[in-house]
């Protein structure tokens, strides 16, 4: 049912249909699920289609399993570990810049030109290009958009400037994505201790000259220890953690119009740039409204003058009625 709906309807229409199905089936979903985005609604209905129970009941049973916890069910493979290769940020940034340069030397621009000519040029002419869905959202396409659509139509100097702009944008977004990956590891694993989180072993890869002693040998020892069922010599990575449980309660931010799930997530949202921007915008609007009201207010002398005129007018009316 869900898969058929997704194939037969555009995303906006399918989203409305999914929400209607959620209400019709009365799956007992929380506000987090029923008001969330298209993909979350899809997942909720897929769970119901596959299991015959609501998504919330499915999650409740997962948490109640042995090895589960408030943030999820038990590990699919209990005897598992994660090897996390990480480097100093400056070293990583330099390597990522070099990787982009190597991609350009290997023919990245020719691939982009070919893709643009065969798939994207017509969409641009129809003003229907979309860099938010499918392959078009991949890193590399939108960064060279201006360069590709103006190549051969502008001066060589302008074209060269747009090319440099695209290369710099590609390097920046690549480094930003690497930072996002590191944050994901920290937030998903290191900040969530408990039975449902495998141990994380960090391997320092900043110095390639020490690859064998810093990476290869420790990695082999860790994996061999797990295979043999013994504790590795290396200690897993730990992060400071509050014993206070991160309750998965929902918080409604009226200012941003968003529902935030989890106490830690709520605290992070309150400090986020988007929330602070909305606060600043609200203060500015309130200040403008106060200024407008103040400019329309009447001075005390003017109030007194109108009051006296009002009393004179009232006396004239009384005199007319008495006659």
GROMACS .gro file of C-alpha atoms in nm:
model
  323
    1UNK     CA    1   0.000   0.000   0.000
    2UNK     CA    2   0.269   0.249   0.102
    3UNK     CA    3   0.508   0.156  -0.180
    4UNK     CA    4   0.224   0.179  -0.434
    5UNK     CA    5   0.128   0.524  -0.304
    6UNK     CA    6   0.484   0.652  -0.331
    7UNK     CA    7   0.519   0.527  -0.689
    8UNK     CA    8   0.185   0.663  -0.811
    9UNK     CA    9   0.183   1.009  -0.647
   10UNK     CA   10   0.412   1.310  -0.657
   11UNK     CA   11   0.582   1.374  -0.324
   12UNK     CA   12   0.354   1.660  -0.218
   13UNK     CA   13   0.038   1.464  -0.300
   14UNK     CA   14   0.179   1.148  -0.145
   15UNK     CA   15   0.267   1.341   0.170
   16UNK     CA   16  -0.092   1.460   0.211
   17UNK     CA   17  -0.219   1.106   0.144
   18UNK     CA   18   0.022   0.963   0.400
   19UNK     CA   19  -0.098   1.205   0.665
   20UNK     CA   20  -0.458   1.110   0.586
   21UNK     CA   21  -0.370   0.742   0.621
   22UNK     CA   22  -0.203   0.808   0.956
   23UNK     CA   23  -0.520   0.969   1.085
   24UNK     CA   24  -0.748   0.706   0.931
   25UNK     CA   25  -0.553   0.412   1.077
   26UNK     CA   26  -0.532   0.581   1.418
   27UNK     CA   27  -0.191   0.431   1.487
   28UNK     CA   28  -0.141   0.603   1.820
   29UNK     CA   29   0.153   0.804   1.691
   30UNK     CA   30   0.305   1.082   1.895
   31UNK     CA   31   0.312   1.444   1.782
   32UNK     CA   32   0.673   1.386   1.676
   33UNK     CA   33   0.567   1.129   1.418
   34UNK     CA   34   0.234   1.269   1.298
   35UNK     CA   35   0.369   1.622   1.241
   36UNK     CA   36   0.712   1.529   1.109
   37UNK     CA   37   0.837   1.533   0.754
   38UNK     CA   38   0.737   1.318   0.460
   39UNK     CA   39   0.997   1.045   0.513
   40UNK     CA   40   0.902   0.995   0.879
   41UNK     CA   41   0.537   0.955   0.786
   42UNK     CA   42   0.640   0.708   0.519
   43UNK     CA   43   0.845   0.507   0.768
   44UNK     CA   44   0.558   0.494   1.018
   45UNK     CA   45   0.324   0.348   0.759
   46UNK     CA   46   0.587   0.105   0.634
   47UNK     CA   47   0.629  -0.027   0.989
   48UNK     CA   48   0.255  -0.077   1.018
   49UNK     CA   49   0.241  -0.247   0.677
   50UNK     CA   50   0.525  -0.487   0.764
   51UNK     CA   51   0.442  -0.564   1.129
   52UNK     CA   52   0.073  -0.490   1.176
   53UNK     CA   53   0.142  -0.269   1.480
   54UNK     CA   54   0.186   0.106   1.518
   55UNK     CA   55   0.527   0.268   1.493
   56UNK     CA   56   0.511   0.384   1.856
   57UNK     CA   57   0.430   0.029   1.974
   58UNK     CA   58   0.712  -0.107   1.757
   59UNK     CA   59   0.961   0.133   1.920
   60UNK     CA   60   0.827   0.053   2.267
   61UNK     CA   61   0.887  -0.319   2.211
   62UNK     CA   62   1.237  -0.250   2.079
   63UNK     CA   63   1.327  -0.050   2.390
   64UNK     CA   64   1.189  -0.323   2.616
   65UNK     CA   65   1.407  -0.597   2.463
   66UNK     CA   66   1.710  -0.722   2.654
   67UNK     CA   67   1.998  -0.490   2.572
   68UNK     CA   68   1.765  -0.209   2.467
   69UNK     CA   69   1.732   0.131   2.628
   70UNK     CA   70   1.547   0.463   2.611
   71UNK     CA   71   1.722   0.559   2.286
   72UNK     CA   72   1.678   0.236   2.090
   73UNK     CA   73   1.672  -0.142   2.077
   74UNK     CA   74   1.959  -0.389   2.123
   75UNK     CA   75   2.244  -0.426   1.876
   76UNK     CA   76   2.176  -0.661   1.586
   77UNK     CA   77   2.527  -0.804   1.633
   78UNK     CA   78   2.608  -0.788   2.007
   79UNK     CA   79   2.982  -0.857   1.983
   80UNK     CA   80   3.069  -0.557   1.767
   81UNK     CA   81   3.297  -0.256   1.778
   82UNK     CA   82   3.369   0.052   1.567
   83UNK     CA   83   3.710   0.168   1.448
   84UNK     CA   84   3.704   0.547   1.408
   85UNK     CA   85   3.985   0.695   1.200
   86UNK     CA   86   4.033   1.061   1.285
   87UNK     CA   87   4.295   1.330   1.227
   88UNK     CA   88   4.373   1.683   1.338
   89UNK     CA   89   4.132   1.926   1.172
   90UNK     CA   90   4.408   2.120   0.994
   91UNK     CA   91   4.555   1.797   0.854
   92UNK     CA   92   4.212   1.675   0.745
   93UNK     CA   93   4.130   2.007   0.575
   94UNK     CA   94   4.458   1.996   0.382
   95UNK     CA   95   4.390   1.639   0.266
   96UNK     CA   96   4.037   1.726   0.157
   97UNK     CA   97   4.161   2.024  -0.046
   98UNK     CA   98   4.416   1.797  -0.214
   99UNK     CA   99   4.145   1.541  -0.288
  100UNK     CA  100   3.942   1.805  -0.472
  101UNK     CA  101   4.252   1.905  -0.671
  102UNK     CA  102   4.310   1.538  -0.759
  103UNK     CA  103   3.946   1.502  -0.870
  104UNK     CA  104   3.983   1.804  -1.099
  105UNK     CA  105   4.305   1.663  -1.243
  106UNK     CA  106   4.129   1.330  -1.305
  107UNK     CA  107   3.859   1.493  -1.521
  108UNK     CA  108   3.587   1.615  -1.285
  109UNK     CA  109   3.499   1.914  -1.506
  110UNK     CA  110   3.458   1.695  -1.814
  111UNK     CA  111   3.218   1.470  -1.622
  112UNK     CA  112   3.019   1.770  -1.503
  113UNK     CA  113   3.002   1.918  -1.854
  114UNK     CA  114   2.879   1.586  -1.994
  115UNK     CA  115   2.617   1.549  -1.722
  116UNK     CA  116   2.506   1.910  -1.768
  117UNK     CA  117   2.471   1.867  -2.146
  118UNK     CA  118   2.277   1.540  -2.128
  119UNK     CA  119   2.056   1.584  -1.823
  120UNK     CA  120   2.054   1.930  -1.671
  121UNK     CA  121   2.063   2.186  -1.952
  122UNK     CA  122   1.700   2.134  -2.055
  123UNK     CA  123   1.584   2.159  -1.692
  124UNK     CA  124   1.769   2.489  -1.655
  125UNK     CA  125   1.610   2.624  -1.974
  126UNK     CA  126   1.270   2.528  -1.831
  127UNK     CA  127   1.370   2.675  -1.492
  128UNK     CA  128   1.294   2.339  -1.331
  129UNK     CA  129   1.638   2.239  -1.203
  130UNK     CA  130   1.629   2.098  -0.851
  131UNK     CA  131   1.942   2.057  -0.639
  132UNK     CA  132   1.748   1.923  -0.339
  133UNK     CA  133   1.650   1.575  -0.464
  134UNK     CA  134   1.814   1.272  -0.620
  135UNK     CA  135   2.158   1.280  -0.775
  136UNK     CA  136   2.139   1.658  -0.821
  137UNK     CA  137   2.194   1.711  -0.448
  138UNK     CA  138   2.531   1.533  -0.460
  139UNK     CA  139   2.834   1.746  -0.379
  140UNK     CA  140   2.979   1.891  -0.699
  141UNK     CA  141   2.676   1.972  -0.915
  142UNK     CA  142   2.536   2.291  -0.765
  143UNK     CA  143   2.882   2.432  -0.683
  144UNK     CA  144   2.963   2.462  -1.056
  145UNK     CA  145   2.615   2.568  -1.168
  146UNK     CA  146   2.707   2.927  -1.261
  147UNK     CA  147   3.023   2.816  -1.438
  148UNK     CA  148   2.845   2.554  -1.649
  149UNK     CA  149   2.551   2.769  -1.760
  150UNK     CA  150   2.775   3.061  -1.863
  151UNK     CA  151   3.066   2.869  -2.017
  152UNK     CA  152   3.121   3.000  -2.370
  153UNK     CA  153   2.875   3.285  -2.314
  154UNK     CA  154   3.098   3.521  -2.115
  155UNK     CA  155   3.453   3.651  -2.124
  156UNK     CA  156   3.739   3.413  -2.039
  157UNK     CA  157   3.817   3.623  -1.733
  158UNK     CA  158   3.461   3.591  -1.599
  159UNK     CA  159   3.453   3.219  -1.677
  160UNK     CA  160   3.782   3.169  -1.494
  161UNK     CA  161   3.651   3.358  -1.191
  162UNK     CA  162   3.337   3.142  -1.182
  163UNK     CA  163   3.552   2.829  -1.210
  164UNK     CA  164   3.766   2.938  -0.915
  165UNK     CA  165   3.448   3.020  -0.722
  166UNK     CA  166   3.312   2.671  -0.791
  167UNK     CA  167   3.636   2.501  -0.688
  168UNK     CA  168   3.650   2.696  -0.362
  169UNK     CA  169   3.283   2.619  -0.293
  170UNK     CA  170   3.346   2.248  -0.355
  171UNK     CA  171   3.638   2.249  -0.112
  172UNK     CA  172   3.436   2.430   0.153
  173UNK     CA  173   3.133   2.201   0.130
  174UNK     CA  174   3.358   1.893   0.135
  175UNK     CA  175   3.524   2.009   0.457
  176UNK     CA  176   3.187   2.100   0.604
  177UNK     CA  177   3.057   1.751   0.526
  178UNK     CA  178   3.360   1.593   0.697
  179UNK     CA  179   3.289   1.797   1.010
  180UNK     CA  180   2.928   1.682   0.996
  181UNK     CA  181   3.041   1.319   0.981
  182UNK     CA  182   3.258   1.365   1.290
  183UNK     CA  183   2.971   1.530   1.477
  184UNK     CA  184   2.747   1.241   1.380
  185UNK     CA  185   2.989   0.987   1.531
  186UNK     CA  186   3.014   1.189   1.852
  187UNK     CA  187   2.640   1.250   1.885
  188UNK     CA  188   2.524   0.905   1.774
  189UNK     CA  189   2.776   0.693   1.966
  190UNK     CA  190   3.000   0.882   2.208
  191UNK     CA  191   2.720   1.090   2.362
  192UNK     CA  192   2.487   0.792   2.408
  193UNK     CA  193   2.644   0.541   2.648
  194UNK     CA  194   2.449   0.228   2.727
  195UNK     CA  195   2.394  -0.131   2.615
  196UNK     CA  196   2.276  -0.029   2.268
  197UNK     CA  197   2.602   0.146   2.175
  198UNK     CA  198   2.912  -0.049   2.063
  199UNK     CA  199   3.257   0.058   2.188
  200UNK     CA  200   3.439   0.312   1.970
  201UNK     CA  201   3.816   0.281   1.927
  202UNK     CA  202   3.991   0.589   1.794
  203UNK     CA  203   4.283   0.554   1.552
  204UNK     CA  204   4.496   0.863   1.490
  205UNK     CA  205   4.579   0.904   1.120
  206UNK     CA  206   4.734   1.252   1.116
  207UNK     CA  207   5.089   1.125   1.060
  208UNK     CA  208   5.097   0.884   0.766
  209UNK     CA  209   5.460   0.797   0.844
  210UNK     CA  210   5.332   0.628   1.162
  211UNK     CA  211   5.052   0.439   0.987
  212UNK     CA  212   5.159   0.091   1.095
  213UNK     CA  213   5.222   0.169   1.462
  214UNK     CA  214   4.934   0.419   1.504
  215UNK     CA  215   4.666   0.258   1.287
  216UNK     CA  216   4.731  -0.087   1.140
  217UNK     CA  217   4.877  -0.266   1.443
  218UNK     CA  218   4.623  -0.129   1.698
  219UNK     CA  219   4.335  -0.206   1.460
  220UNK     CA  220   4.449  -0.567   1.412
  221UNK     CA  221   4.490  -0.613   1.787
  222UNK     CA  222   4.142  -0.474   1.861
  223UNK     CA  223   3.971  -0.691   1.598
  224UNK     CA  224   4.165  -1.002   1.702
  225UNK     CA  225   4.066  -0.944   2.066
  226UNK     CA  226   3.698  -0.925   1.974
  227UNK     CA  227   3.722  -1.242   1.765
  228UNK     CA  228   3.885  -1.424   2.058
  229UNK     CA  229   3.637  -1.283   2.308
  230UNK     CA  230   3.890  -1.093   2.519
  231UNK     CA  231   3.927  -0.726   2.611
  232UNK     CA  232   4.159  -0.523   2.380
  233UNK     CA  233   4.463  -0.347   2.522
  234UNK     CA  234   4.342  -0.017   2.377
  235UNK     CA  235   4.073   0.172   2.568
  236UNK     CA  236   3.757   0.286   2.385
  237UNK     CA  237   3.695   0.658   2.335
  238UNK     CA  238   3.489   0.819   2.610
  239UNK     CA  239   3.309   1.152   2.632
  240UNK     CA  240   3.187   1.332   2.945
  241UNK     CA  241   2.824   1.237   2.996
  242UNK     CA  242   2.557   1.341   3.240
  243UNK     CA  243   2.387   1.054   3.419
  244UNK     CA  244   2.059   1.236   3.364
  245UNK     CA  245   1.861   1.042   3.106
  246UNK     CA  246   1.791   1.226   2.784
  247UNK     CA  247   1.414   1.197   2.797
  248UNK     CA  248   1.250   1.163   2.457
  249UNK     CA  249   0.980   1.412   2.542
  250UNK     CA  250   0.860   1.659   2.281
  251UNK     CA  251   0.910   2.034   2.309
  252UNK     CA  252   0.720   2.282   2.093
  253UNK     CA  253   0.912   2.593   1.990
  254UNK     CA  254   0.636   2.840   1.902
  255UNK     CA  255   0.894   3.091   1.784
  256UNK     CA  256   1.039   2.860   1.517
  257UNK     CA  257   0.726   2.652   1.461
  258UNK     CA  258   0.913   2.327   1.525
  259UNK     CA  259   0.873   2.022   1.748
  260UNK     CA  260   1.200   1.914   1.913
  261UNK     CA  261   1.234   1.563   2.057
  262UNK     CA  262   1.470   1.503   2.351
  263UNK     CA  263   1.592   1.724   2.632
  264UNK     CA  264   1.947   1.752   2.496
  265UNK     CA  265   1.817   1.832   2.150
  266UNK     CA  266   1.589   2.098   2.300
  267UNK     CA  267   1.879   2.257   2.488
  268UNK     CA  268   2.086   2.258   2.167
  269UNK     CA  269   1.798   2.411   1.970
  270UNK     CA  270   1.762   2.696   2.220
  271UNK     CA  271   2.127   2.788   2.151
  272UNK     CA  272   2.110   2.731   1.775
  273UNK     CA  273   2.163   3.007   1.518
  274UNK     CA  274   1.816   2.959   1.370
  275UNK     CA  275   1.643   3.001   1.707
  276UNK     CA  276   1.856   3.302   1.804
  277UNK     CA  277   1.780   3.456   1.464
  278UNK     CA  278   1.407   3.415   1.523
  279UNK     CA  279   1.443   3.571   1.869
  280UNK     CA  280   1.625   3.870   1.721
  281UNK     CA  281   1.359   3.903   1.451
  282UNK     CA  282   1.079   3.891   1.709
  283UNK     CA  283   1.247   4.159   1.924
  284UNK     CA  284   1.284   4.382   1.618
  285UNK     CA  285   0.917   4.342   1.528
  286UNK     CA  286   0.810   4.410   1.886
  287UNK     CA  287   1.032   4.718   1.895
  288UNK     CA  288   0.889   4.849   1.566
  289UNK     CA  289   0.534   4.792   1.692
  290UNK     CA  290   0.609   4.977   2.016
  291UNK     CA  291   0.761   5.267   1.822
  292UNK     CA  292   0.455   5.287   1.596
  293UNK     CA  293   0.217   5.291   1.890
  294UNK     CA  294   0.429   5.554   2.064
  295UNK     CA  295   0.427   5.782   1.759
  296UNK     CA  296   0.048   5.762   1.745
  297UNK     CA  297  -0.002   5.852   2.112
  298UNK     CA  298  -0.124   6.203   2.201
  299UNK     CA  299   0.074   6.439   2.424
  300UNK     CA  300  -0.067   6.533   2.771
  301UNK     CA  301  -0.134   6.895   2.660
  302UNK     CA  302  -0.329   6.769   2.360
  303UNK     CA  303  -0.525   6.532   2.584
  304UNK     CA  304  -0.620   6.825   2.810
  305UNK     CA  305  -0.725   7.038   2.511
  306UNK     CA  306  -0.953   6.766   2.374
  307UNK     CA  307  -1.099   6.706   2.718
  308UNK     CA  308  -1.188   7.077   2.753
  309UNK     CA  309  -1.347   7.080   2.406
  310UNK     CA  310  -1.545   6.774   2.497
  311UNK     CA  311  -1.681   6.936   2.812
  312UNK     CA  312  -1.780   7.251   2.616
  313UNK     CA  313  -1.960   7.041   2.359
  314UNK     CA  314  -2.142   6.857   2.634
  315UNK     CA  315  -2.256   7.188   2.791
  316UNK     CA  316  -2.395   7.305   2.455
  317UNK     CA  317  -2.593   6.984   2.421
  318UNK     CA  318  -2.732   7.024   2.775
  319UNK     CA  319  -2.838   7.382   2.697
  320UNK     CA  320  -3.018   7.277   2.377
  321UNK     CA  321  -3.206   7.001   2.556
  322UNK     CA  322  -3.320   7.238   2.833
  323UNK     CA  323  -3.463   7.487   2.576
   0.00000   0.00000   0.00000
